[in-house]
XYZ file of C-alpha atoms in Angstrom:
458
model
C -16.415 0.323 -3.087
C -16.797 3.677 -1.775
C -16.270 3.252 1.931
C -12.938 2.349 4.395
C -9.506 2.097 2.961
C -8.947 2.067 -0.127
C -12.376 3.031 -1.258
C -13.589 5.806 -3.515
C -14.174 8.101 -0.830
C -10.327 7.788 0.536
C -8.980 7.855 -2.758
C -11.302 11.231 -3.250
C -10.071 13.102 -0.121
C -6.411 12.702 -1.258
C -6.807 12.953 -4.749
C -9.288 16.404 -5.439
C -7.032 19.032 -3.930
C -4.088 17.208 -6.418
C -7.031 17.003 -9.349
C -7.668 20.959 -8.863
C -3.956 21.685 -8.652
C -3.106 20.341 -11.714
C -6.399 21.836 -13.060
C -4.721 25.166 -12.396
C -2.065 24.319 -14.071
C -3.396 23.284 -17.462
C -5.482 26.624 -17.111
C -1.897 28.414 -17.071
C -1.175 26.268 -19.712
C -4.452 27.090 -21.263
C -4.112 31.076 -21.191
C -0.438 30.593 -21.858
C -1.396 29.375 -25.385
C -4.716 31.655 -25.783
C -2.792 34.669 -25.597
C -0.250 33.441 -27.690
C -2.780 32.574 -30.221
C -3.848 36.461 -30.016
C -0.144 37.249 -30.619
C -0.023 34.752 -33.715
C -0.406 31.583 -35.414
C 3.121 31.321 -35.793
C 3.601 31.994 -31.984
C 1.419 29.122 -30.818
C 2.651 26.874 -32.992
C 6.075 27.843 -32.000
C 5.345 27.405 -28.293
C 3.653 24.040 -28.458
C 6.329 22.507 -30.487
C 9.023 24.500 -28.119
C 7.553 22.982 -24.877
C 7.106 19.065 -26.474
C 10.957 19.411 -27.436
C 12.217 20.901 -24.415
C 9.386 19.346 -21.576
C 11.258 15.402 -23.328
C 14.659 16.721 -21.444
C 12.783 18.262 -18.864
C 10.447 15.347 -18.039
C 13.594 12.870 -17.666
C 14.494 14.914 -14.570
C 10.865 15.886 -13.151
C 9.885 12.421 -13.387
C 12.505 10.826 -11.759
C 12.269 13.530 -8.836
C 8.863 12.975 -8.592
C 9.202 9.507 -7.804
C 10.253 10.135 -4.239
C 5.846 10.320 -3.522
C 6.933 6.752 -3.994
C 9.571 7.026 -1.266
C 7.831 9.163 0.975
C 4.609 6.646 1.107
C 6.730 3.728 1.660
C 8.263 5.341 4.672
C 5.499 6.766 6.259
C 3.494 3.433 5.439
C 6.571 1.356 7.036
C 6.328 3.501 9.994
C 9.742 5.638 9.735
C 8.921 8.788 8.806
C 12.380 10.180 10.045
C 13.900 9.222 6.743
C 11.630 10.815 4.755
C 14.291 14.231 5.233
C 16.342 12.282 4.289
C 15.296 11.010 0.949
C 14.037 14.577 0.078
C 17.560 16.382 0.529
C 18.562 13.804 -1.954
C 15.963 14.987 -4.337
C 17.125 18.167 -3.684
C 20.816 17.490 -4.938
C 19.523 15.990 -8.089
C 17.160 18.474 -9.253
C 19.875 20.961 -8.655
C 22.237 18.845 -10.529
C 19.687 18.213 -13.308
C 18.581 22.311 -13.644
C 22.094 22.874 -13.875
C 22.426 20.041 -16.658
C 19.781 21.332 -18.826
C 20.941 24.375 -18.824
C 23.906 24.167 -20.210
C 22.466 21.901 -23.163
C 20.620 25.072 -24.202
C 22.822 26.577 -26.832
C 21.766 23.478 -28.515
C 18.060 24.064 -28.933
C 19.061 26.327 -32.677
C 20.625 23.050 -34.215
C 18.024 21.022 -33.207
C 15.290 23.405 -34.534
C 17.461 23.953 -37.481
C 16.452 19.434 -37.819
C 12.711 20.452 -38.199
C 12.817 21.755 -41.366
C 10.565 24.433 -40.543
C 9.520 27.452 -41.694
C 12.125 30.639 -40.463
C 9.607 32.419 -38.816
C 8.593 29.166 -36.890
C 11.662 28.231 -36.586
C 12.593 31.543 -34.823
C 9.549 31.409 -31.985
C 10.515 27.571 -31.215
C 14.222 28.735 -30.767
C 13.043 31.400 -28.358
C 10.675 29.481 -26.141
C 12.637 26.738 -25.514
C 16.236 28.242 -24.548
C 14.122 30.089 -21.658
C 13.022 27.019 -20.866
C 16.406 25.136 -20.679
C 17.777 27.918 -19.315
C 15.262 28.010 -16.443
C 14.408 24.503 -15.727
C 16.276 24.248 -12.077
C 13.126 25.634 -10.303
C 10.482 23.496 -12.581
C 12.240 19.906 -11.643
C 12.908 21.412 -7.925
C 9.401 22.266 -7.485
C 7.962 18.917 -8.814
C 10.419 17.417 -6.559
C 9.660 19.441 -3.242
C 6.149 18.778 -4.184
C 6.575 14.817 -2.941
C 6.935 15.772 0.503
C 3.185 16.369 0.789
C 2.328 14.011 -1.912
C 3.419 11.148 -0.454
C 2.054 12.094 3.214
C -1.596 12.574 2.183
C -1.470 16.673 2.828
C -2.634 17.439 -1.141
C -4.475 20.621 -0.077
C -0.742 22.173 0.280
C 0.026 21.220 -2.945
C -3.299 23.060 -4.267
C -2.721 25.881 -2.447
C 0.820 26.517 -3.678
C -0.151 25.395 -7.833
C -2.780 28.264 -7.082
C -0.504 30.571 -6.299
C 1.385 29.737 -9.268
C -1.069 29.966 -11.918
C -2.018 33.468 -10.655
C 1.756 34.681 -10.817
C 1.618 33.193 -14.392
C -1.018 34.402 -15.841
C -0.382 37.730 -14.879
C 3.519 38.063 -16.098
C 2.434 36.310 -19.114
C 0.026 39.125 -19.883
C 2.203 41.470 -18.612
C 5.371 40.136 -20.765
C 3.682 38.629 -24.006
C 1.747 41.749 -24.952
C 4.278 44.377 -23.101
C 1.634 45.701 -20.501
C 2.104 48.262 -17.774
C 6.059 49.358 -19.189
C 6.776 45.999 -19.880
C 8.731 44.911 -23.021
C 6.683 42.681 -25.489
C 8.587 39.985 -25.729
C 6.023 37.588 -27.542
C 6.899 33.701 -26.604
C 10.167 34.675 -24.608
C 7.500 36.299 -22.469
C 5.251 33.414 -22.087
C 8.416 30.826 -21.155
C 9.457 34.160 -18.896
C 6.235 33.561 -17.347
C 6.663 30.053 -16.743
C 9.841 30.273 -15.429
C 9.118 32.712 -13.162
C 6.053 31.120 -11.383
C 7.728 28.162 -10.949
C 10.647 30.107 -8.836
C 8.127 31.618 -6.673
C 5.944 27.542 -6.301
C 9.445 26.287 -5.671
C 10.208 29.180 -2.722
C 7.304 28.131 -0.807
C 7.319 24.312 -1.094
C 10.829 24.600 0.345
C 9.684 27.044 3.219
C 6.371 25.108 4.164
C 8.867 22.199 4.638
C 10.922 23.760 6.768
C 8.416 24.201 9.323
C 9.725 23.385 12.836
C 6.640 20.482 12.827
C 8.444 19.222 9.706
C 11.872 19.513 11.049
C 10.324 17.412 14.296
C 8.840 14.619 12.411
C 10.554 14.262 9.324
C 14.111 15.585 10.116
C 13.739 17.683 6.907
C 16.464 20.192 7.995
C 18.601 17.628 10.544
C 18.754 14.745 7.558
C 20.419 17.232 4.562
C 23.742 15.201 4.276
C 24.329 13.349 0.864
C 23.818 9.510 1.150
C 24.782 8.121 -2.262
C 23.352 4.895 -1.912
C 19.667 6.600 -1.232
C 20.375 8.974 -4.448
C 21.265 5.457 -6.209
C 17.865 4.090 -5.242
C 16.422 7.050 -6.551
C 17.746 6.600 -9.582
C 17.353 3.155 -10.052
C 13.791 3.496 -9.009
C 12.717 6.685 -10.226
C 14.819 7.123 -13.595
C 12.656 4.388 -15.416
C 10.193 6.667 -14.508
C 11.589 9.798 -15.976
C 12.446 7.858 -19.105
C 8.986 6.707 -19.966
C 7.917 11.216 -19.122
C 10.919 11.557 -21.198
C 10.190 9.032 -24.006
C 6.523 9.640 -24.338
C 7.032 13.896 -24.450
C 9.554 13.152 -26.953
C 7.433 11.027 -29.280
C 4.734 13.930 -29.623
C 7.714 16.143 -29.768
C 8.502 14.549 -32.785
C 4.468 13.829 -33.857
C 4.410 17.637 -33.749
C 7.343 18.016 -35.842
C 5.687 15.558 -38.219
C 2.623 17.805 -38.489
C 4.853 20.826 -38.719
C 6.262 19.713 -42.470
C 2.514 18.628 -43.178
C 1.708 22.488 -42.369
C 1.641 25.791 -39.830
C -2.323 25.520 -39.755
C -2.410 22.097 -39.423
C 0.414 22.384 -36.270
C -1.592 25.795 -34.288
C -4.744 23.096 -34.921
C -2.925 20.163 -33.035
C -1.376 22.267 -30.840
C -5.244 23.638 -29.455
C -6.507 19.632 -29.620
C -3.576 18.918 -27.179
C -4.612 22.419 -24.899
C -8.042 21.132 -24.930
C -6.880 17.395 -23.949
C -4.467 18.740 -21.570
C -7.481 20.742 -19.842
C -9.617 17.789 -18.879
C -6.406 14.958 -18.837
C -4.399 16.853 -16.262
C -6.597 16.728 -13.424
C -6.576 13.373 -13.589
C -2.709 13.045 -13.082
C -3.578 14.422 -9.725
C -5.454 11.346 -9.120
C -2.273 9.237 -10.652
C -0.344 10.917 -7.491
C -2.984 10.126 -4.837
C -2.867 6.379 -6.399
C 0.675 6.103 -6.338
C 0.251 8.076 -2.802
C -1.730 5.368 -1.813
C 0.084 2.276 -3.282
C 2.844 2.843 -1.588
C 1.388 3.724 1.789
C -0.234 0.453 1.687
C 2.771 -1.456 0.050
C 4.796 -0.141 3.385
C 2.239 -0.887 5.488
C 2.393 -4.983 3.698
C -1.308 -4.386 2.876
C -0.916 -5.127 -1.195
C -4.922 -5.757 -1.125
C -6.029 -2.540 -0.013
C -3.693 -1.223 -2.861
C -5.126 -3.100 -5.574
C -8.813 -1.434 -3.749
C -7.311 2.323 -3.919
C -6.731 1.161 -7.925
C -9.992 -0.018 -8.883
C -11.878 3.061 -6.963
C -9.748 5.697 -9.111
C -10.106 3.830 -12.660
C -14.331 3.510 -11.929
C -14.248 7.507 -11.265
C -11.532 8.527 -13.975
C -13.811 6.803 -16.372
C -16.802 8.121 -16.035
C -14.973 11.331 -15.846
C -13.128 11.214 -19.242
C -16.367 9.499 -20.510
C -18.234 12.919 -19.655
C -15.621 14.951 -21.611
C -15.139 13.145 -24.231
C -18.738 14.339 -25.038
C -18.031 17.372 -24.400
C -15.240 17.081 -27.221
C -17.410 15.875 -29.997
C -20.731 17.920 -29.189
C -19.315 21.005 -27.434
C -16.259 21.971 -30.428
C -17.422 25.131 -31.387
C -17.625 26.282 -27.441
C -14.456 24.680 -26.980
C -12.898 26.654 -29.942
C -14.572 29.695 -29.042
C -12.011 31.512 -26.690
C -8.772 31.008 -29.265
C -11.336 32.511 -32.299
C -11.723 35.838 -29.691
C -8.628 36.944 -30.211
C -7.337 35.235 -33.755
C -6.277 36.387 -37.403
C -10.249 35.738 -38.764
C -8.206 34.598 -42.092
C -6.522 31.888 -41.085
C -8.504 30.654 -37.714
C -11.632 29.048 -39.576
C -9.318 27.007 -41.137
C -7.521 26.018 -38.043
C -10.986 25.449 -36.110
C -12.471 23.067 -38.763
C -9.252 20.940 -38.584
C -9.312 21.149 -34.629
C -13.009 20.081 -34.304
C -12.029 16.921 -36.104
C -8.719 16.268 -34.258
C -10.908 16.240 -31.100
C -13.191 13.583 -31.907
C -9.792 11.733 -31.965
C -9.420 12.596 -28.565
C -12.761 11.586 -27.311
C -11.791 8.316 -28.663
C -8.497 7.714 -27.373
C -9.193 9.359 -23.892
C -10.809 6.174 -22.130
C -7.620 4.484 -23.022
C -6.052 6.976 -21.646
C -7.269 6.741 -18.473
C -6.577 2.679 -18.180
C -2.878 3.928 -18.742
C -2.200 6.890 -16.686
C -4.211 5.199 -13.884
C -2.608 0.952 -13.970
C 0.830 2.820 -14.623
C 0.826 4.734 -11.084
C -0.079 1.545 -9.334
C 2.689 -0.015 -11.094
C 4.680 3.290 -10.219
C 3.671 3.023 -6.054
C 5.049 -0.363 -6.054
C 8.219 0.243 -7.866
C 7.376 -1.807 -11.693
C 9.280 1.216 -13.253
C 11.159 -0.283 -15.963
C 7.961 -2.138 -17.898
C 6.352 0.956 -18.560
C 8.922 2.868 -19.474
C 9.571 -0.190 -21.905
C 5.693 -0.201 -23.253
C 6.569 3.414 -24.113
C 9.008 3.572 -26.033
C 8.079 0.531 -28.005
C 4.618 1.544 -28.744
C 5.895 5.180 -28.969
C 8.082 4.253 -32.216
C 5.902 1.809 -33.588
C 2.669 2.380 -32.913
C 2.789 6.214 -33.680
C 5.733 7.947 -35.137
C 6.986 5.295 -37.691
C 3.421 5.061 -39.289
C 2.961 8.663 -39.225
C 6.290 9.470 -41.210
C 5.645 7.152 -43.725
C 1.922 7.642 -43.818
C 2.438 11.350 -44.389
C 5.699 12.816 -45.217
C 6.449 9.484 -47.498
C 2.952 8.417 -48.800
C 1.294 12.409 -48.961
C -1.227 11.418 -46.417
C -2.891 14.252 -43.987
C -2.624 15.382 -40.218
C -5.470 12.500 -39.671
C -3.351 9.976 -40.562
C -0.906 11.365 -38.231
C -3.639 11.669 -35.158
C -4.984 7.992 -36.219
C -1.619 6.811 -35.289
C -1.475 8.883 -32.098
C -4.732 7.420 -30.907
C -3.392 3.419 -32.394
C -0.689 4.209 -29.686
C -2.644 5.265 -26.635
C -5.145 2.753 -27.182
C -2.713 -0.205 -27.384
C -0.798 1.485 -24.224
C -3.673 1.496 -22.062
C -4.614 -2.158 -22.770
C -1.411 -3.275 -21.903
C -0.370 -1.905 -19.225
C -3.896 -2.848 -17.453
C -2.708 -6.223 -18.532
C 0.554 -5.775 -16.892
C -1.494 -4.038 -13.569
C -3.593 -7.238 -13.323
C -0.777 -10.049 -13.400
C 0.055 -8.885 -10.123
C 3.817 -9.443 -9.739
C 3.774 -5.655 -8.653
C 2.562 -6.633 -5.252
C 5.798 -8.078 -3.947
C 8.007 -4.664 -4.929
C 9.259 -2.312 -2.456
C 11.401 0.725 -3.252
C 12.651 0.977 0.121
C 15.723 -0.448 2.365
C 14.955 -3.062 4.598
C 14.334 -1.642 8.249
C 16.990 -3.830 9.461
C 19.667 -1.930 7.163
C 21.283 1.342 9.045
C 21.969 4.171 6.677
């Protein structure tokens, strides 16, 4: 299980420098919202519900530029790496198209705040952090995009490198900008989207550099191959927007869980917005592994070696399980450490209150985490063979149904509590991960290619 292709050891290689990059990044993410929760309760809370409502546009786009790892692996796997250029110019055109997009949607983000039913001063923060966000959100779906180049090939230590760099530029505008350090303004949570903006300029500047290379431009034509082909963009889409939807879908149903918790109260929100840091902390390194799987898939898929596939898939869900397994005791024995760092800073008033409430939320996590892992790691074999379309189904079905639905009625209908509201949110991840193992292990992913035929000239 551990050895030869396939094996844990393979999936490992290709996998840790993606697990630590995304580690970085939910310890931006982390910071992001502990200085934040220095600045106020209101501020966090702001943020968090400002980045849910704004990462469900966002996530359409990076998600379906993303999906050219799939692309990438295929070719390389197929043995025609000269149109891998090709399909990442065409990445390039969309994200550019897609920042461009979002953008101008962002005069919108006041009416839709205005929906929530919020508290003004609430109201006001989630305004702010999100039109920086819209406004700024060419470089964030470039950057994921750029990113597949080295996804799909294997070279994940690139990736690290660069998510490094970012996290460092982050951290230190966001302490420079939030708090107004060193003859900066303090600009609160404009600062911290600021931040994030801003780091994902400079990640996005050397992706495109690094690919650039003259070794790159020799082997991959990724300067030579930069004309439009509108049939590969189509494939793209057809392929990689199912993708984005179920991103899209899923951020928007906690978007919407959080605006649920919002009208049940501002402690209750800054206490679900620190259970979903604290997830985010331990679950994002494991969407590095989802990339190396999907990485892998597809390599093998190319390569018309669907067994060794199915291997790479069973050697990432034995580790990712006894990984979550590890944290989710963490959550329910190690709460008070885990709260620890957002009490440093706090209003003492209000933060015990917010703490108790958190220490309970993550025992839901602990729960729901396992099942967390059968989805994200089933959907990105499903993902490196092209089943696109299923998941983003299961989402949005479950999403509604299994989560938001009983939540509204359970609490803003019936009077129930934010427990009610995470016992839904864990109903929903637990049915998703069941099902789409179920969907994994039927198999019909193993004839899928996202590729043209080698015998079709572009």
């Amino acid at each position: 299980m551990w050895s030869g292709p396939g094996g844990g050891r393979e999936v490992a290689l290709i996998a840790y420098p993606l697990i630590l990059g995304h580690l970085s990044f939910t310890l931006q993410t982390f910071v992001d919202r502990l200085f934040l929760t220095w600045y106020s309760a209101e501020a966090v809370a702001g943020a968090v519900t400002g980045l849910f409502a704004v990462w469900a546009i966002v996530a359409l786009f990076t998600g379906t530029g993303e999906y050219l790892t799939t692309f990438v692996a295929q070719y390389l796997g197929a043995g025609r790496p000269h149109r891998i250029g090709a399909a990442l110019w065409q990445g390039i055109y969309f994200s550019i198209g897609a920042g461009t997009l979002i953008a101008l949607l962002s005069p919108l983000a006041g009416p839709a705040f205005d929906l929530a039913g919020h508290n003004p001063a609430l109201r006001r923060y989630e305004v702010e952090y999100a039109r920086v966000l819209m406004l700024g959100a060419l470089p964030v779906v470039l950057m994921a995009t750029l990113s597949t180049f080295f996804a799909g090939r294997g070279e994940t230590r690139v990736i690290l490198h660069v998510n490094v760099l970012v996290t460092l530029v982050n951290m230190v505008l966001d302490w420079l900008l939030i708090f107004g350090k060193a003859g900066f303004p303090e600009l609160g949570v404009t600062g911290a989207a600021l931040g994030t903006v801003l780091s994902q300029v400079a990640g996005a500047g050397v992706f495109l550099a690094l690919m650039l290379q003259r070794r790159h431009r020799a082997a991959y034509a990724t300067l030579a191959a930069w004309r439009p082909e509108p049939w590969l963009v189509a494939r793209l889409v057809r392929f990689g927007l199912p993708t984005g939807l179920q991103y899209a879908l899923e951020v928007a149903a906690f978007a919407l869980f959080m605006v649920i918790v919002g009208r049940i109260g501002t402690l209750e929100l800054a206490a679900s917005g620190i259970a979903f840091n604290l997830n985010m902390i331990v679950f994002f390194p494991t969407v590095g592994l989802a990339v190396a799987v999907s990485s892998l898939v597809g390599r093998y898929l190319g390569a018309e070696q669907p067994q060794l596939a199915e291997r790479a898939v069973r050697s990432a869900l034995g580790m990712s399980l006894v990984y979550m397994g590890l944290c989710g005791v963490l959550y329910v024995f190690g709460a008070p450490l885990l709260l620890a760092p957002y009490a440093a800073g706090a209003d003492p008033a209000s933060f015990p209150t917010i703490a108790a409430i958190a220490t309970v939320l993550l025992r839901f996590v602990a729960l729901y985490s396992i099942f967390d892992m059968l989805n994200l790691v089933h959907a990105a074999g499903l993902r490196g063979a092209g089943d696109t379309v299923y998941p983003m189904l299961l989402t949005f079905v479950l999403a509604w149904f299994a989560m938001l639905l009983p939540a509204w009625i359970g609490c803003l209908v019936l009077g129930n509590g934010v427990y009610l509201a995470w016992s839904a949110a864990s109903l929903y991840v637990v049915l998703l991960g069941l099902l789409m193992r179920r969907r994994f292990r039927a198999g019909r992913w193993k004839t899928l290619r996202v590729i043209e035929s080698a015998l079709i000239v572009p």
